[in-house]
Short mmCIF file of C-alpha atoms in Angstrom, two decimals:
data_model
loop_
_atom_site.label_atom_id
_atom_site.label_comp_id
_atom_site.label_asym_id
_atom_site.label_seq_id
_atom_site.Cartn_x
_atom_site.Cartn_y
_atom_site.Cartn_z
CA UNK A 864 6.90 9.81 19.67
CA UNK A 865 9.04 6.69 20.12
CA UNK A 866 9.64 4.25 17.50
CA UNK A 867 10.63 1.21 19.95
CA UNK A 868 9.58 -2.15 20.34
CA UNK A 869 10.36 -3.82 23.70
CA UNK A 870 13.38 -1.96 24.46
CA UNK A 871 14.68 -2.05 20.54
CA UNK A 872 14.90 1.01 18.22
CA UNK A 873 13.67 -0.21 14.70
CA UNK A 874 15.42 1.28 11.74
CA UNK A 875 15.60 0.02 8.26
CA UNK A 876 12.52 -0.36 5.95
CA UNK A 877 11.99 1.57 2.33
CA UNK A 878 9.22 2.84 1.57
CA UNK A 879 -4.55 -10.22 -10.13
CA UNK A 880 -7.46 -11.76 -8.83
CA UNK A 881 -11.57 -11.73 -7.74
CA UNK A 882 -13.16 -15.43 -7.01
CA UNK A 883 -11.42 -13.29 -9.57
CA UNK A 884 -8.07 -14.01 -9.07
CA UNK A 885 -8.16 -15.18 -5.32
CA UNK A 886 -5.36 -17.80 -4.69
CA UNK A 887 -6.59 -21.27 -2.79
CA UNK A 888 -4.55 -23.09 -0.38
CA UNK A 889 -5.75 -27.20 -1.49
CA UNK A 890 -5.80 -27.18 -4.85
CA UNK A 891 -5.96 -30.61 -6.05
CA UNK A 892 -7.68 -30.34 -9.04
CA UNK A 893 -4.73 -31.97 -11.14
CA UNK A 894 -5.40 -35.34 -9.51
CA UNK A 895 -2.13 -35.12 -7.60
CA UNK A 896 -2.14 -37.19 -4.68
CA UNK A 897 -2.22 -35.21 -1.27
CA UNK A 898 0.29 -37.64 0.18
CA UNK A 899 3.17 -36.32 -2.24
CA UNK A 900 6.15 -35.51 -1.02
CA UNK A 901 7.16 -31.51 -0.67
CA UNK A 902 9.78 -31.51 -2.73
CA UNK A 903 8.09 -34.09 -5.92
CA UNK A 904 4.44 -31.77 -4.86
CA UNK A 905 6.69 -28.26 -5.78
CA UNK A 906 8.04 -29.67 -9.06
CA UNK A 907 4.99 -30.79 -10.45
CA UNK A 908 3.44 -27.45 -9.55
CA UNK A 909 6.20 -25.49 -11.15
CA UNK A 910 6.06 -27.48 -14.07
CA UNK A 911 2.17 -26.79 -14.15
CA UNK A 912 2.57 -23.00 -13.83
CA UNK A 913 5.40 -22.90 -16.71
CA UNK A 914 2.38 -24.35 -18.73
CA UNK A 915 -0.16 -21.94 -17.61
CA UNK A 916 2.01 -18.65 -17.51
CA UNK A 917 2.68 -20.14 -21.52
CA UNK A 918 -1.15 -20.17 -21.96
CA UNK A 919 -1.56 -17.24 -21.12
CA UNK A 920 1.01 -15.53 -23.30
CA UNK A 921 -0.75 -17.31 -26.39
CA UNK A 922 -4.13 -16.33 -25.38
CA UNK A 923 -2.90 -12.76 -25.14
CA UNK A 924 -1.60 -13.20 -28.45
CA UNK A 925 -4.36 -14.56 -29.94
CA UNK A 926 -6.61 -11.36 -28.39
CA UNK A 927 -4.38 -8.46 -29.62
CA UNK A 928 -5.48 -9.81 -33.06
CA UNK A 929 -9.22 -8.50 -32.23
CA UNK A 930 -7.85 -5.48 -30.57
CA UNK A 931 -6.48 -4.37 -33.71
CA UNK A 932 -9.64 -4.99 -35.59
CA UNK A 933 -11.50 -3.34 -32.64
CA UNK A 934 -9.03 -0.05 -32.77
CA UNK A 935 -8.90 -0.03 -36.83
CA UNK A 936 -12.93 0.55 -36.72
CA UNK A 937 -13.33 3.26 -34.61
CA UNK A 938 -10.59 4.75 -37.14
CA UNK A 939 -13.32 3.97 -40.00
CA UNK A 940 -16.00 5.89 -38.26
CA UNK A 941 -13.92 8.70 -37.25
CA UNK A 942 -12.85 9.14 -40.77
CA UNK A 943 -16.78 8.55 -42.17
CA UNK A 944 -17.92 10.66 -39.29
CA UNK A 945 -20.78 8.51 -39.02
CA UNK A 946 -22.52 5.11 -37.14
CA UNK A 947 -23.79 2.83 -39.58
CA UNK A 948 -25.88 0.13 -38.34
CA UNK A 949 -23.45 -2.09 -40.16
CA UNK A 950 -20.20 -0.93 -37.79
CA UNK A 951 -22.25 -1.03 -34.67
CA UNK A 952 -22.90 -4.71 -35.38
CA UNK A 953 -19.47 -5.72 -36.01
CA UNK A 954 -18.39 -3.23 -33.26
CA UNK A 955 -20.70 -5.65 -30.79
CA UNK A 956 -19.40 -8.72 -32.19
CA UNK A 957 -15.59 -7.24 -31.56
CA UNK A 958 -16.01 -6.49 -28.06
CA UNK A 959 -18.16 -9.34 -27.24
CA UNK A 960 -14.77 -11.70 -28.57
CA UNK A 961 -12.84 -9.12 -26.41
CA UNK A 962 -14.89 -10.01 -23.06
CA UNK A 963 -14.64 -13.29 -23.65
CA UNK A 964 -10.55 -13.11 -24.76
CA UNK A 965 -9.91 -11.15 -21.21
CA UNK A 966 -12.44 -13.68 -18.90
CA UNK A 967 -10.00 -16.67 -20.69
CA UNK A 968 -7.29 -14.86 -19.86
CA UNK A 969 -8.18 -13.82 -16.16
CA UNK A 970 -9.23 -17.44 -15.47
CA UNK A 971 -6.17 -18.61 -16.52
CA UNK A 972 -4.44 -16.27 -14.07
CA UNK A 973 -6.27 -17.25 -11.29
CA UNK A 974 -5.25 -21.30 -11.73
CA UNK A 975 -1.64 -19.61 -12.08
CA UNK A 976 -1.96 -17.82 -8.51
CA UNK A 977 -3.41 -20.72 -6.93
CA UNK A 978 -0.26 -23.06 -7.86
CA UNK A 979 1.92 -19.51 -6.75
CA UNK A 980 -0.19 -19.89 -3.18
CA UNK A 981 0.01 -23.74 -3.10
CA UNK A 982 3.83 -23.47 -3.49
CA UNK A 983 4.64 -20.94 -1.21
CA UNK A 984 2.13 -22.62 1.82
CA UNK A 985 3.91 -25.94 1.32
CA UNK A 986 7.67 -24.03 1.71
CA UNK A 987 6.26 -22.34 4.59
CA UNK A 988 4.87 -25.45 6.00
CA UNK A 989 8.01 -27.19 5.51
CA UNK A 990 9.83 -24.48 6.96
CA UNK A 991 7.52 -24.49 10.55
CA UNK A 992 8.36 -28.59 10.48
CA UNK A 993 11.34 -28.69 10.36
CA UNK A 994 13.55 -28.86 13.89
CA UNK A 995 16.18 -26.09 13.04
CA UNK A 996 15.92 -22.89 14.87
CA UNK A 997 14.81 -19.75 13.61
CA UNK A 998 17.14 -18.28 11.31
CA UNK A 999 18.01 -14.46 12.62
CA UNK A 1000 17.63 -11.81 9.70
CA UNK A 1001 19.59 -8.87 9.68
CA UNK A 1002 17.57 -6.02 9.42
CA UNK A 1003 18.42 -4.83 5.73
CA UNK A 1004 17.15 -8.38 4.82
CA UNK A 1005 14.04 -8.12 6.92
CA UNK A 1006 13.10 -5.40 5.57
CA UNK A 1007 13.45 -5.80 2.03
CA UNK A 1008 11.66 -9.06 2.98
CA UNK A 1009 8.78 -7.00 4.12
CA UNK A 1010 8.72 -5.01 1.53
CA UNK A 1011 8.28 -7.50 -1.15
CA UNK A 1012 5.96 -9.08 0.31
CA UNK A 1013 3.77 -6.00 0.44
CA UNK A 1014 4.31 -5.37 -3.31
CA UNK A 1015 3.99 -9.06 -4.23
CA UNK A 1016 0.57 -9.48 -2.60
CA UNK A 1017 -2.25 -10.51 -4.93
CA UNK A 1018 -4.60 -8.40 -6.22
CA UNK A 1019 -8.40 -8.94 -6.13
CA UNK A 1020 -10.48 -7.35 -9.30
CA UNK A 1021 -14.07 -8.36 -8.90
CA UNK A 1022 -16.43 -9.40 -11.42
CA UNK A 1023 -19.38 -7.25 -12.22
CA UNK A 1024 -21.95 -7.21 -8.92
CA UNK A 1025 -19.23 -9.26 -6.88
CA UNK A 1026 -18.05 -7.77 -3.66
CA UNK A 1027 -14.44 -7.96 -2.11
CA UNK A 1028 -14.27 -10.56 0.55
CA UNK A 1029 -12.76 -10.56 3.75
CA UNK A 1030 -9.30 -9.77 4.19
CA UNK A 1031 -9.24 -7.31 0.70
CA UNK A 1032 -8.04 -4.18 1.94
CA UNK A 1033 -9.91 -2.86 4.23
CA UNK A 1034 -12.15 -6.06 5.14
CA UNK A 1035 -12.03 -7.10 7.98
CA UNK A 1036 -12.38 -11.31 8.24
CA UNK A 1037 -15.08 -13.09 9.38
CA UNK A 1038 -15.25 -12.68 13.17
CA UNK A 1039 -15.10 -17.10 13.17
CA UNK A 1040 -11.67 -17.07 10.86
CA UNK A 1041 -8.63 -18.68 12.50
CA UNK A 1042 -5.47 -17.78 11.45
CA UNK A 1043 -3.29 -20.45 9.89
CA UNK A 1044 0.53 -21.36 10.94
CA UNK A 1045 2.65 -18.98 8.89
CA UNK A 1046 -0.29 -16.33 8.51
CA UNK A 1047 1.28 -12.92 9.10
CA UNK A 1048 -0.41 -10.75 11.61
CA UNK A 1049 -0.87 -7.95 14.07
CA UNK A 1050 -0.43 -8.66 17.35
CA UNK A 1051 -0.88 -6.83 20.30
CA UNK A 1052 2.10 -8.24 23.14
CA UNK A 1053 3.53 -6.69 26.23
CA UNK A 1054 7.25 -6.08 26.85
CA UNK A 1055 9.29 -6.73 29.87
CA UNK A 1056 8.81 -3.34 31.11
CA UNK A 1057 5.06 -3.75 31.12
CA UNK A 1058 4.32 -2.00 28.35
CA UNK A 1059 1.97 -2.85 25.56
CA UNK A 1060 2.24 -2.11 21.16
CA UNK A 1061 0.92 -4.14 18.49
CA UNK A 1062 3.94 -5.54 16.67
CA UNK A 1063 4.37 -7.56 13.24
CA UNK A 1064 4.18 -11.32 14.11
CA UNK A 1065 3.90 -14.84 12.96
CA UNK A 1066 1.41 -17.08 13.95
CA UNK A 1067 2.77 -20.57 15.14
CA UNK A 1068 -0.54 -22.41 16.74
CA UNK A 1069 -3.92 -21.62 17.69
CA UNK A 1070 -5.19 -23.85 20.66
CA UNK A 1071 -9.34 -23.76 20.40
CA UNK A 1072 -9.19 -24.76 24.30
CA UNK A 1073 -7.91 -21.89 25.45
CA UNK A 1074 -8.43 -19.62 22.58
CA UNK A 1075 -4.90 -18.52 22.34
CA UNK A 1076 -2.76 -17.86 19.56
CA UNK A 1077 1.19 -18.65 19.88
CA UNK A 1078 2.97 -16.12 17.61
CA UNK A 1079 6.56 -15.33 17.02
CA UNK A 1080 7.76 -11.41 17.00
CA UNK A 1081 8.71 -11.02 12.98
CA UNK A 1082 11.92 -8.90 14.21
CA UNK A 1083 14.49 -11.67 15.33
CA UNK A 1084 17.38 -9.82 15.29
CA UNK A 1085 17.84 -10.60 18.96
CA UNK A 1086 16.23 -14.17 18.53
CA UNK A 1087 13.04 -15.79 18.64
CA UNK A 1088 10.24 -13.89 20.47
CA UNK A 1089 7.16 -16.06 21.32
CA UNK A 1090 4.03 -14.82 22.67
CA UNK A 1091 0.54 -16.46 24.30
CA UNK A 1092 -2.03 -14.53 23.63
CA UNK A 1093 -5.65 -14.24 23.37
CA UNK A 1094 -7.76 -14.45 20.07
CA UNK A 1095 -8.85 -10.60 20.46
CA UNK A 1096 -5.10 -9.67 20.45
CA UNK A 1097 -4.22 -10.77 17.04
CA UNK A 1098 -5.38 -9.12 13.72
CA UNK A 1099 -4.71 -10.78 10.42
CA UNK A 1100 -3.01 -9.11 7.79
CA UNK A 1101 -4.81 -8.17 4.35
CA UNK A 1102 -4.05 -11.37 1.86
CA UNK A 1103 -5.73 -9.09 -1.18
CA UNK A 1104 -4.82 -5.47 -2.13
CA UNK A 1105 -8.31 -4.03 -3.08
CA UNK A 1106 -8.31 -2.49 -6.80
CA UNK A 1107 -9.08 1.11 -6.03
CA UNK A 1108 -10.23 1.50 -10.01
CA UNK A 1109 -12.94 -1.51 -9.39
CA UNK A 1110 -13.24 -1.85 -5.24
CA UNK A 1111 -12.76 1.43 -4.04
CA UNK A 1112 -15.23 0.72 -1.02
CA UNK A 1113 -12.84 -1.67 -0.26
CA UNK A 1114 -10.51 0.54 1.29
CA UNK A 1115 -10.19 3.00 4.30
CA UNK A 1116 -11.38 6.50 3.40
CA UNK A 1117 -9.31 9.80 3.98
CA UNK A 1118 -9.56 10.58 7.35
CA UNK A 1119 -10.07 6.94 8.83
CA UNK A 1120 -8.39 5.96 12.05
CA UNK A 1121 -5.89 2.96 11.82
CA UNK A 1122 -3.15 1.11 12.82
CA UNK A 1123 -0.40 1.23 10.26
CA UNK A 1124 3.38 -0.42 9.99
CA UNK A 1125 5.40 2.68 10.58
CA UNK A 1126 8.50 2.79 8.21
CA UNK A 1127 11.61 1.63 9.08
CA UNK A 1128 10.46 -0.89 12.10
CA UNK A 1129 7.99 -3.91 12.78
CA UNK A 1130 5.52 -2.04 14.83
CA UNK A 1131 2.10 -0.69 14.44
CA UNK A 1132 1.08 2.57 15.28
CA UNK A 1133 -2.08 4.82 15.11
CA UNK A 1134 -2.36 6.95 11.68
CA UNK A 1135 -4.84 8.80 9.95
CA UNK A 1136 -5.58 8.09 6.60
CA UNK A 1137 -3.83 10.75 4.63
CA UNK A 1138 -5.22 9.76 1.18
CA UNK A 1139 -6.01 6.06 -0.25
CA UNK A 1140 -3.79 4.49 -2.74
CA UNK A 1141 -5.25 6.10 -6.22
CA UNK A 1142 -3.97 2.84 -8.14
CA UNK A 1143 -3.97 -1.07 -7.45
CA UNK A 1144 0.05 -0.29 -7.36
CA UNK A 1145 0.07 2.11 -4.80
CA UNK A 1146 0.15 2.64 -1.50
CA UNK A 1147 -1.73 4.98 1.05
CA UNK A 1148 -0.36 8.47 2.39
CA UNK A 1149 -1.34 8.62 6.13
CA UNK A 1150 -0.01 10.53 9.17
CA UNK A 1151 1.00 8.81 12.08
CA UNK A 1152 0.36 10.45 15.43
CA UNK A 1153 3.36 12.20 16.60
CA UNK A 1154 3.04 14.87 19.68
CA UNK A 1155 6.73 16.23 18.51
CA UNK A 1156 4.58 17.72 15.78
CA UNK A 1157 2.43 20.93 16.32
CA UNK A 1158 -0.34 19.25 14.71
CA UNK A 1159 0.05 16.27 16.25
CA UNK A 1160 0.55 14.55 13.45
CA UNK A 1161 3.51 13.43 11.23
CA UNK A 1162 4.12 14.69 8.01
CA UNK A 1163 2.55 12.75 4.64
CA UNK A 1164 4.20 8.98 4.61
CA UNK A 1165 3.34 5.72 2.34
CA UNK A 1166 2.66 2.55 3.65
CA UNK A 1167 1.52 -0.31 1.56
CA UNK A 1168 -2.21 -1.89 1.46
CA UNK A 1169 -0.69 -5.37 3.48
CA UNK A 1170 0.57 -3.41 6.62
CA UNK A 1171 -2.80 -1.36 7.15
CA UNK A 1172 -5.40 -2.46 9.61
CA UNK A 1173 -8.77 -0.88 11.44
CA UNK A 1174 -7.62 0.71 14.73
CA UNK A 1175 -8.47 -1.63 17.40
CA UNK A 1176 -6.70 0.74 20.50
CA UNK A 1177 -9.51 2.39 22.49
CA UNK A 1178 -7.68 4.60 24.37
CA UNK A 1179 -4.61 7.12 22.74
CA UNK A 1180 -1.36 7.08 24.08
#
């Protein structure tokens, strides 16, 4: 099986939050006018998430206090070898504090993510503004681009009875969501020589008239690469990594039929899933389709929760 996109070989990639942690794109809540400039909107936010990363440290200081207390009694009842009534009431009150320590700290992680999100949308914003061209990556940069991106996507960790929303994992969105400028997706373009394969892309515009998205090809080693096409063509990228320990519905199940970012290019290609990622840090163990195999199949390889999407290609080629 190839591993070429429009005429290119591609070589050269390496293989905390619920309403919970979910980053927001307008978050205003600090009064801040909206009419700020970038630049003065970025240094306000990065002096707000100094303040809230310090919080946080503090309040995690302030709960490994209880945690001791909460570790120390269970050492009293192993060495009395008995429940009184008197440690199971101080045992409740201890991990009632706890809850209520880790919900403090978790909500202050969330308002930390959502000044990480509002940063990095008004960078990218600036970036699709402004009238240079497209800078051209070389490939060991791309790469290692991609692959921190993968690794630095958030993670969702729902509450008790709350379920993963779309775009966690394996969810797909809403069939009404519009992708926004910047929004990294699948896309499913035809080459010069006719041919078609769902590539790693960037959308640029999305015209409701015509129901077209423009998107530029994520590989610009031999420039910029833009593409019309239709709504149906483009898949958006996970912007959660599901928590297998808390969401494990949330992902695709061994055996599952997708479209995964093969190593080592910017092109998606049919897999099955080998096994699911068995921690929120790791990544899933699929095998590609590959006739040069006498299973058919590639052996075992990893590719991370943001490059894994529902397999959208009716027919195999």
């Amino acid at each position: 099986m190839g591993r070429t996109k429009s005429g290119k070989n591609d070589t050269g990639l390496g293989g905390a939050g619920s309403s919970s942690l979910s980053p927001s794109t307008n978050d205003n809540s600090n009064g801040a006018p909206s009419t700020a400039q970038p630049e003065t909107r970025i240094r306000e936010l990065l002096k707000e998430l100094f303040g809230l990363v310090r919080d946080v440290q503090e309040e995690r200081s302030r709960g490994e206090h209880n945690l001791i207390n909460i570790s120390k009694t269970h050492e009293r009842m192993q060495q009395e070898s008995r429940i009184t009534p008197y440690y199971k009431n101080k045992l409740r009150g201890l991990y009632h504090t706890a809850m209520q320590d880790a919900e403090t700290e978790a909500e202050l992680l969330r308002k930390a993510l959502d000044k990480i999100t509002e940063i990095k949308s008004i960078r990218e914003n600036r970036r699709h503004e402004s009238d240079r061209p497209k800078q051209i990556m070389r490939r060991g940069v791309l790469m290692t681009m991609l692959q921190q991106n993968a690794v630095t996507l958030p993670l969702w960790v729902s509450k008790p009875g709350e379920k993963p929303p779309p775009l966690c994992g394996a969810v797909p969105a809403d069939s009404n969501y519009i992708c926004r400028t910047g929004d990294k997706v699948a896309a499913r373009v035809r080459s010069q020589d006719g041919e078609e394969n769902w590539i790693l892309a960037e959308v640029v515009s999305f015209s409701p008239q015509t129901n077209k998205y423009d998107v530029d090809d994520i590989d610009a080693e031999e420039g910029k690469e833009r593409h019309s096409i239709s709504r149906r063509r483009v898949v958006p990228l996970p912007i959660w990594k599901a928590n297998p320990e808390t969401d494990p519905e949330a992902l695709f199940a061994k055996g599952t039929l997708v479209l995964a970012l093969y190593p080592q290019t910017t092109c998606f290609y049919r897999a099955l899933i080998d096994s699911p990622p068995a921690g929120p840090q790791d990544d899933y163990s699929v095998l590609f389709e590959d006739t040069s195999y006498l299973e058919g199949y590639s052996p075992p390889l990893s590719v991370a929760q943001r490059y894994l999407i529902a397999c959208k290609d009716d027919k195999k080629k």
